CSV table of C-alpha atoms and ligand atoms in Angstrom, one decimal:
chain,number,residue,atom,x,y,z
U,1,UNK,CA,-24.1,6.8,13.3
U,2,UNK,CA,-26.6,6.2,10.7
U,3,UNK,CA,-27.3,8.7,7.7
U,4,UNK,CA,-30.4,8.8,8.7
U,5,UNK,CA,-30.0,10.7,11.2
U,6,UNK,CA,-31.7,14.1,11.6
U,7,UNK,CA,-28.9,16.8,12.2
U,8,UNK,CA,-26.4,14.6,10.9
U,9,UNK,CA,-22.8,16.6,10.7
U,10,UNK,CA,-24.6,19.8,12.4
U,11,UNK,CA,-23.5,21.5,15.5
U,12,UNK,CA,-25.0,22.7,18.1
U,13,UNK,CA,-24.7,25.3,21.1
U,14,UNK,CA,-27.1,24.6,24.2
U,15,UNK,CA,-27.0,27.1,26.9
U,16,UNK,CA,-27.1,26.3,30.2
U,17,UNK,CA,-27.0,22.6,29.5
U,18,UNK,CA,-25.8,20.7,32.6
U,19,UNK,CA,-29.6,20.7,33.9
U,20,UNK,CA,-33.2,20.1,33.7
U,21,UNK,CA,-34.4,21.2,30.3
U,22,UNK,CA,-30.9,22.1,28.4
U,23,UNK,CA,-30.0,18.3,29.4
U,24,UNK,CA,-32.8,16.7,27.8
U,25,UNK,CA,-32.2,18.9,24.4
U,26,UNK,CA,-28.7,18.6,24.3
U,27,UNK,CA,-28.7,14.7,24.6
U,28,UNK,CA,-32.0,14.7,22.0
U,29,UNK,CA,-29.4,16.8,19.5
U,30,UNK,CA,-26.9,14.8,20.1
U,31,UNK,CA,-29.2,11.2,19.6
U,32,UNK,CA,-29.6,12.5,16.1
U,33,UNK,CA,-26.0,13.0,15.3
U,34,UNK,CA,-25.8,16.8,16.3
U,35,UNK,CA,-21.9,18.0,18.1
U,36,UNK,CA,-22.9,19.4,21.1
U,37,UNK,CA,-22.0,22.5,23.0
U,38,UNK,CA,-22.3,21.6,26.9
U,39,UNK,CA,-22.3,25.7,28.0
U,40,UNK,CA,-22.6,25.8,31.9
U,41,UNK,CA,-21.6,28.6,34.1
U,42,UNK,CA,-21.6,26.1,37.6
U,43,UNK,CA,-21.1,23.0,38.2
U,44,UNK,CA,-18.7,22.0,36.0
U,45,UNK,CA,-18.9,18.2,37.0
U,46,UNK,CA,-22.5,18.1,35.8
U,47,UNK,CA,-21.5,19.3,32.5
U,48,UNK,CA,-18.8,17.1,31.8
U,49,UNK,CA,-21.0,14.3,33.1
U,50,UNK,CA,-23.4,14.9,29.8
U,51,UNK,CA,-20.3,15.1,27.9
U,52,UNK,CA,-20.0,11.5,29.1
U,53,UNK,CA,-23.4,10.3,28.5
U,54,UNK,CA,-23.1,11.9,24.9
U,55,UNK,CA,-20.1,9.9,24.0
U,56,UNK,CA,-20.9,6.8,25.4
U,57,UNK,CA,-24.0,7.0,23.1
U,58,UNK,CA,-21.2,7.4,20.2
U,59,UNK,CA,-21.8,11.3,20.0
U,60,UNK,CA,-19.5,14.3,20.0
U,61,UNK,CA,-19.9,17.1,22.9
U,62,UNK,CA,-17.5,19.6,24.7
U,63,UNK,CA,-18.5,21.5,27.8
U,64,UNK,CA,-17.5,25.1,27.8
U,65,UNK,CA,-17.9,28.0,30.8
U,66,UNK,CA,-19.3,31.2,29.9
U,67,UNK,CA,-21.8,33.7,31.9
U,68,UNK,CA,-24.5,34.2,29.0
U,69,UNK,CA,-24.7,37.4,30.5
U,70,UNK,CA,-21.3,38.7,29.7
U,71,UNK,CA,-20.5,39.7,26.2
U,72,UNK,CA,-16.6,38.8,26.6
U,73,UNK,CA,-17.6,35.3,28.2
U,74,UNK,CA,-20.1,34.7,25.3
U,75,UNK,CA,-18.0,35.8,22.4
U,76,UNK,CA,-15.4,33.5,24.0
U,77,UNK,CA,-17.1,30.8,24.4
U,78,UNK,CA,-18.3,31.2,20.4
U,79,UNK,CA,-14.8,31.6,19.7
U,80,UNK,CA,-14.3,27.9,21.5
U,81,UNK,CA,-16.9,26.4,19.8
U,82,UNK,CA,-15.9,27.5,16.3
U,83,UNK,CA,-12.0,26.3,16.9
U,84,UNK,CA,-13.4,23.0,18.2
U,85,UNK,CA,-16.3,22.3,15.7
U,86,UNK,CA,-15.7,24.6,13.0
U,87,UNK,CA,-19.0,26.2,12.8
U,88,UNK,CA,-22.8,26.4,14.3
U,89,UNK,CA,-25.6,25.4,12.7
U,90,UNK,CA,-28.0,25.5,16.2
U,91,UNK,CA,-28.3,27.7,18.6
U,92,UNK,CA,-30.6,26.9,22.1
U,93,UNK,CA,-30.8,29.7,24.1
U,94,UNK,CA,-32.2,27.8,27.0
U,95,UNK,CA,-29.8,29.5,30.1
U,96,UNK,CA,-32.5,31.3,32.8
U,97,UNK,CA,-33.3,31.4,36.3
U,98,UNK,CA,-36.0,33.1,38.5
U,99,UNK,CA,-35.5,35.8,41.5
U,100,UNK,CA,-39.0,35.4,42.9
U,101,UNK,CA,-40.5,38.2,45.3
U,102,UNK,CA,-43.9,40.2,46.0
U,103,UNK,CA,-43.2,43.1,43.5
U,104,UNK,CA,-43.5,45.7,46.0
U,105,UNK,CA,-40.1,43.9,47.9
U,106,UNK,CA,-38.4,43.0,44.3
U,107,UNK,CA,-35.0,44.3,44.1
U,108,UNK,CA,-33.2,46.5,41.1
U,109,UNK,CA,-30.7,43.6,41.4
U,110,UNK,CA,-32.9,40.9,41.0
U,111,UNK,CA,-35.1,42.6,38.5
U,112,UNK,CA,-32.0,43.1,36.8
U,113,UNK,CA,-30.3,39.5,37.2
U,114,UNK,CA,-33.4,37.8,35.5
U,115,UNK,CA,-33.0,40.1,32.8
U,116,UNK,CA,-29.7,40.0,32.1
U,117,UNK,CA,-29.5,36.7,31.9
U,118,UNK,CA,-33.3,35.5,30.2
U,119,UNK,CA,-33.1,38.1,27.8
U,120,UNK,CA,-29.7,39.7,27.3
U,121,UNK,CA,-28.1,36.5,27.4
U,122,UNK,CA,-30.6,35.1,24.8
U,123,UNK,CA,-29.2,38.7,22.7
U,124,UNK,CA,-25.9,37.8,23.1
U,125,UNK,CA,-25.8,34.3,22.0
U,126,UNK,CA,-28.2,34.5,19.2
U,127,UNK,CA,-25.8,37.8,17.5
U,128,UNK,CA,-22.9,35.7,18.0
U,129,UNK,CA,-24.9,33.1,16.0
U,130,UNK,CA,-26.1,35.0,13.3
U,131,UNK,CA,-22.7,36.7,12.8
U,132,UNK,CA,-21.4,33.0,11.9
U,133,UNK,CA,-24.2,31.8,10.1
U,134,UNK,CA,-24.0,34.5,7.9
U,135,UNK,CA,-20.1,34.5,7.7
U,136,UNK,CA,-20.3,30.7,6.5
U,137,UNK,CA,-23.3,30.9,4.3
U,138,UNK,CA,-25.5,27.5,3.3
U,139,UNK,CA,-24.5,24.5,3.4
U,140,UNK,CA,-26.9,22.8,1.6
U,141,UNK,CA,-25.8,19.1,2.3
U,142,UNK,CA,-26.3,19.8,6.3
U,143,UNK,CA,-29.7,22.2,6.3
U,144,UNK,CA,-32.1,23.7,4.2
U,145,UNK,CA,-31.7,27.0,6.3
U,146,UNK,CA,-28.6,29.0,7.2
U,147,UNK,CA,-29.6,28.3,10.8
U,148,UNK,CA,-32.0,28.2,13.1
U,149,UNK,CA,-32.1,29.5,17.0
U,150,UNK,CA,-34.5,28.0,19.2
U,151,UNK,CA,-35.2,30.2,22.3
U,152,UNK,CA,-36.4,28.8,25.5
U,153,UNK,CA,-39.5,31.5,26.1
U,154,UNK,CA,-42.3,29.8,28.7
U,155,UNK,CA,-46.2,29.6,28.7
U,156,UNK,CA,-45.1,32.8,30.7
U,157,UNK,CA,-44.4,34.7,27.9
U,158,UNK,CA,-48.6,35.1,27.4
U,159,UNK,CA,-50.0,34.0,30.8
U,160,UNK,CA,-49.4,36.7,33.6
U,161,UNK,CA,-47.5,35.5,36.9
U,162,UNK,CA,-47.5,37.1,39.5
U,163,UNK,CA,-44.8,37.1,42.7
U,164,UNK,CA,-42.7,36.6,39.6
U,165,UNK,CA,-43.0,39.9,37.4
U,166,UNK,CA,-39.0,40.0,36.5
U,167,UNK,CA,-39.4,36.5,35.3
U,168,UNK,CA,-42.7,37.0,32.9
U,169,UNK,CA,-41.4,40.4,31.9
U,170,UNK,CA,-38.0,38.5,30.6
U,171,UNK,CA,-40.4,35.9,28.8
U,172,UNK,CA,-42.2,38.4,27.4
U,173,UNK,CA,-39.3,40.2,25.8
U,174,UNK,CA,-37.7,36.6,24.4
U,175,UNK,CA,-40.9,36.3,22.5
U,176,UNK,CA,-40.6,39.9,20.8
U,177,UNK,CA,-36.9,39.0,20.3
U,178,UNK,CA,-37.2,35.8,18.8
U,179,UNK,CA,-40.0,37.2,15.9
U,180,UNK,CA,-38.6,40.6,15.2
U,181,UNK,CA,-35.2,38.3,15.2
U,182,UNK,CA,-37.6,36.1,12.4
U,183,UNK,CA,-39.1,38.6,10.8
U,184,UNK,CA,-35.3,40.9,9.9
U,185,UNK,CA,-33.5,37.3,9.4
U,186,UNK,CA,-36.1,35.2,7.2
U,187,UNK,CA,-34.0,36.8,3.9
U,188,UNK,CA,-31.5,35.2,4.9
U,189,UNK,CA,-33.1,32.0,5.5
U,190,UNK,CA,-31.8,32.3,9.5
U,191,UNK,CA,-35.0,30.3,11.4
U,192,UNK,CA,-35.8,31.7,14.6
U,193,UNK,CA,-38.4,30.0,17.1
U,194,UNK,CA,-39.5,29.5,20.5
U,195,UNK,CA,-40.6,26.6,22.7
U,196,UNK,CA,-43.2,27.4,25.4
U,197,UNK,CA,-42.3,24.9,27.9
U,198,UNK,CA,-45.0,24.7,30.9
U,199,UNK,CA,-44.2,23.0,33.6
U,200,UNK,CA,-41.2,20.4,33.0
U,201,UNK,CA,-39.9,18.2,36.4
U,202,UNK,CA,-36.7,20.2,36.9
U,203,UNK,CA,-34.8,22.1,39.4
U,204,UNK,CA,-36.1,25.3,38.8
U,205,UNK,CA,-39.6,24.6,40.0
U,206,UNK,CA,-38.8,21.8,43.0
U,207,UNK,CA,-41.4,23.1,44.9
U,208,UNK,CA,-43.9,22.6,43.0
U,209,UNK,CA,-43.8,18.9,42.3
U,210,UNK,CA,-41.7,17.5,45.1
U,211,UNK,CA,-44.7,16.6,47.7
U,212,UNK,CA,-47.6,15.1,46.7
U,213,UNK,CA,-49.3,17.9,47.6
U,214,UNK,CA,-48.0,20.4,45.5
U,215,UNK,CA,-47.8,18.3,42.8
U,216,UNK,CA,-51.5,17.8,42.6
U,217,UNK,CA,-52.2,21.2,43.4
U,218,UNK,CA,-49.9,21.8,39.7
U,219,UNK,CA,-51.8,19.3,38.0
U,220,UNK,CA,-54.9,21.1,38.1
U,221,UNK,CA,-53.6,23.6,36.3
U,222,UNK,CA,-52.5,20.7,33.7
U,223,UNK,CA,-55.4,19.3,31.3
U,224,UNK,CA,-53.4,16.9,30.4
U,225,UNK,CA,-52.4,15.7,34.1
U,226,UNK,CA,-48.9,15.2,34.0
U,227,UNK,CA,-46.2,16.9,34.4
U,228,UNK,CA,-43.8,17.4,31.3
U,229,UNK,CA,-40.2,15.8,31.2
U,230,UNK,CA,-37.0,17.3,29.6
U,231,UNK,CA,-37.0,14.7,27.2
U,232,UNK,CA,-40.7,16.1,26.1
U,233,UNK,CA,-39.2,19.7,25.2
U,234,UNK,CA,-35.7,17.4,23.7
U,235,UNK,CA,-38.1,15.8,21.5
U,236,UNK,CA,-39.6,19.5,19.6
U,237,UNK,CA,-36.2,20.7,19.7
U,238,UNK,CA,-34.9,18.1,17.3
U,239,UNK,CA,-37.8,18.9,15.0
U,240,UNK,CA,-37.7,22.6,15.2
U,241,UNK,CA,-33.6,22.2,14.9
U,242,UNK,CA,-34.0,19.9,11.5
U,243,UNK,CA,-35.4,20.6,7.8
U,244,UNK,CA,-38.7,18.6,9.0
U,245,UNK,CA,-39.6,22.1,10.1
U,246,UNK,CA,-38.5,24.3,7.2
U,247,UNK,CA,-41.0,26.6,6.6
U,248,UNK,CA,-41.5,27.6,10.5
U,249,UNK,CA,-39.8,30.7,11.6
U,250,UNK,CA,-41.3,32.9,14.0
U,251,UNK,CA,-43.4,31.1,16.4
U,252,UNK,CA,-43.6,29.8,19.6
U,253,UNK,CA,-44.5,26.1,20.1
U,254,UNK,CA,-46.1,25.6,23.2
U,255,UNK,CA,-45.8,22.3,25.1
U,256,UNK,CA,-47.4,22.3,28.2
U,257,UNK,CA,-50.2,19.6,28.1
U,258,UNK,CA,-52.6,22.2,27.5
U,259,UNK,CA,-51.5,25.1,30.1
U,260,UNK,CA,-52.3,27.9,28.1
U,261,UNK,CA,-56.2,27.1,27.5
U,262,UNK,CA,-57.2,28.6,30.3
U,263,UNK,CA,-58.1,25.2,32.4
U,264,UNK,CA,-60.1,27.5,35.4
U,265,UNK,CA,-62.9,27.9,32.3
U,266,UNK,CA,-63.5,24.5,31.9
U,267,UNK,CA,-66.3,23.7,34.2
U,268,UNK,CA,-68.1,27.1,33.3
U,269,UNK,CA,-65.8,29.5,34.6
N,1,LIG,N1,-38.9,23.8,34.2
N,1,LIG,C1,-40.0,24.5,33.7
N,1,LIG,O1,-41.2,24.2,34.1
N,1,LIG,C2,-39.9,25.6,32.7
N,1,LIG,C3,-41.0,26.2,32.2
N,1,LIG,C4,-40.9,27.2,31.3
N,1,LIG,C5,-39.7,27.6,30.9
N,1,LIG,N2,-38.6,27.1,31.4
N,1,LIG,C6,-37.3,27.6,31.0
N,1,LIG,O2,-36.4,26.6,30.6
N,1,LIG,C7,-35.1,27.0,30.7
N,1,LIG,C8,-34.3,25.9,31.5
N,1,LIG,O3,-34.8,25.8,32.8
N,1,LIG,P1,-34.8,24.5,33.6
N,1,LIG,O4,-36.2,24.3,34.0
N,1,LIG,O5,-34.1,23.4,32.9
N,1,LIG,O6,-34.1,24.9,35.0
N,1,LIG,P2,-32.6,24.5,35.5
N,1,LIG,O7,-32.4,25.4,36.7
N,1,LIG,O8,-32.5,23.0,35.7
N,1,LIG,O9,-31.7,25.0,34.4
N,1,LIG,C9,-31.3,26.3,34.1
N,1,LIG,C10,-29.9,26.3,33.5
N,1,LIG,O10,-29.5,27.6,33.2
N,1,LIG,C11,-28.2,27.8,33.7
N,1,LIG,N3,-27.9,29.2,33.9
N,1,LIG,C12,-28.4,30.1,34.8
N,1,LIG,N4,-27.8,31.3,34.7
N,1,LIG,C13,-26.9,31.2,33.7
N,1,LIG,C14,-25.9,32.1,33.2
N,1,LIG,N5,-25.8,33.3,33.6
N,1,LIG,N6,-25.2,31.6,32.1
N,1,LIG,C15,-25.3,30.3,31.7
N,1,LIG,N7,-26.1,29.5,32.2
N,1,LIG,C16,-26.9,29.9,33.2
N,1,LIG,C17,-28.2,27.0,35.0
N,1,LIG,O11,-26.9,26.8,35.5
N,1,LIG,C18,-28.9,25.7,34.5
N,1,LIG,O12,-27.9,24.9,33.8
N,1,LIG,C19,-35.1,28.4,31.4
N,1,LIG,O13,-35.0,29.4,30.5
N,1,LIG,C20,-36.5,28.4,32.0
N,1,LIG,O14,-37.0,29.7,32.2
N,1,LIG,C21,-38.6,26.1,32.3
């Protein structure tokens, strides 16, 4: 691989990375010369299957198991990554899932699920994270920064959604995490930001773009009338991951074709 290449020699941890979104990042990380963590928790074949694609394009990936929502199964799976890599330089917390219901029918388990695992599990990694970074210290010839976590958050981390209150609550939270993460790390020149993905053709949202129907029915919630791709959200991980974006820490990035401007006001309201 080339010199030129944007996170040449770093390594890098993608959760839930055998689909949709954590695909498309972990194969962008990898295109510029990242090793890449392939963490799943089902479906093993689908992670060793970007493991593939990452090597045939000359890269280095492993695929390792862990619940994010288990401290033993994360600090293991840190553990792994440090005896195969050495270090990590990038952390995605991207793992999450939605238990959709009418709030007065939402369950304490399934309240509790989403949470656990959108926001707990995006605790969990990124301590694991900053324990190493700050155990290693800079490396000057790989980054500019110590590290940098990029947290998966969602345009529903400002716009209310309802039928899905466990799932914006956990959004909202990542965002609090990720800048009171940025605001006590900064000293240490730890970077800690957060995409805002809207809606991105994956399995999570099937329903919502697999008919015609519905899928026009999304767009007009879309200014920009189309629906994002994983390779969209790939593409502002590998700048957020990389010294182009040194002196950002602390924000969310929102992608989502223009989502969060309130589309419903543009003909008056
Ligand atoms: N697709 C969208 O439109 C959209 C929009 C905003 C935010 N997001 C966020 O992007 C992230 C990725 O979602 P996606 O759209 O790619 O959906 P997806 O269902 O394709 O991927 C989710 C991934 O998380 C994994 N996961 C779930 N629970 C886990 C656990 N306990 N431990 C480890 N991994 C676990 C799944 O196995 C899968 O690999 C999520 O955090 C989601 O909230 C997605």
């Amino acid at each position: 691989m080339s010199t030129s290449l944007k996170l040449k020699g770093q390594s890098a941890l993608v959760t839930g990375a055998n689909s949709g979104i954590g695909k498309g990042v972990a194969l962008a990380l990898a295109k510029e010369g990242a090793n890449v963590v392939i963490n799943y928790v089902t479906h093993p074949e689908a992670a060793q299957e970007v493991v593939k694609e990452i090597e045939d394009l000359g890269g280095n990936a492993i695929a390792i198991m862990a619940d994010v929502s288990k401290e033993d199964e994360v600090q293991h799976m840190f553990q792994e990554m440090f005896a195969h890599f050495g270090t990590i330089d990038i952390l995605v917390n991207n793992a999450g899932l939605q238990k959709d219901s009418p709030f007065k029918d939402m369950s304490l388990a399934d309240w509790q699920l989403v949470l656990n695992i959108n926001l707990t599990g995006q605790f969990l990694c990124a301590r694991e994270a900053v324990r190493e970074f700050i155990r290693r210290g800079l490396v000057p010839e790989r980054s500019k920064a110590l590290g940098k976590i990029i947290c998966m958050s969602s345009v529903h981390e400002v716009i209310p959604w309802g039928g899905h209150v466990n799932y914006a609550t956990s959004k909202g939270g990542v965002m609090m995490l990720m800048k009171s993460m940025a605001q006590e790390l900064a000293p240490q020149k730890i970077r800690v930001n957060s995409i805002g993905p809207g809606a991105i053709q994956t399995p999570i949202n099937r329903p919502a773009w697999d008919t015609p129907e519905a899928l026009n029915s999304l767009l007009t919630l879309i200014p920009y009338n189309r629906i994002g791709q994983p390779e969209d959200i790939g593409n502002l991980a590998v700048w957020l991951a990389s010294d182009d974006s040194d002196y950002i820490t602390g924000t969310t990035v929102f992608m989502d074709g223009g989502m969060t401007l309130y589309p419903g006001f543009s003909t008056n309201g």
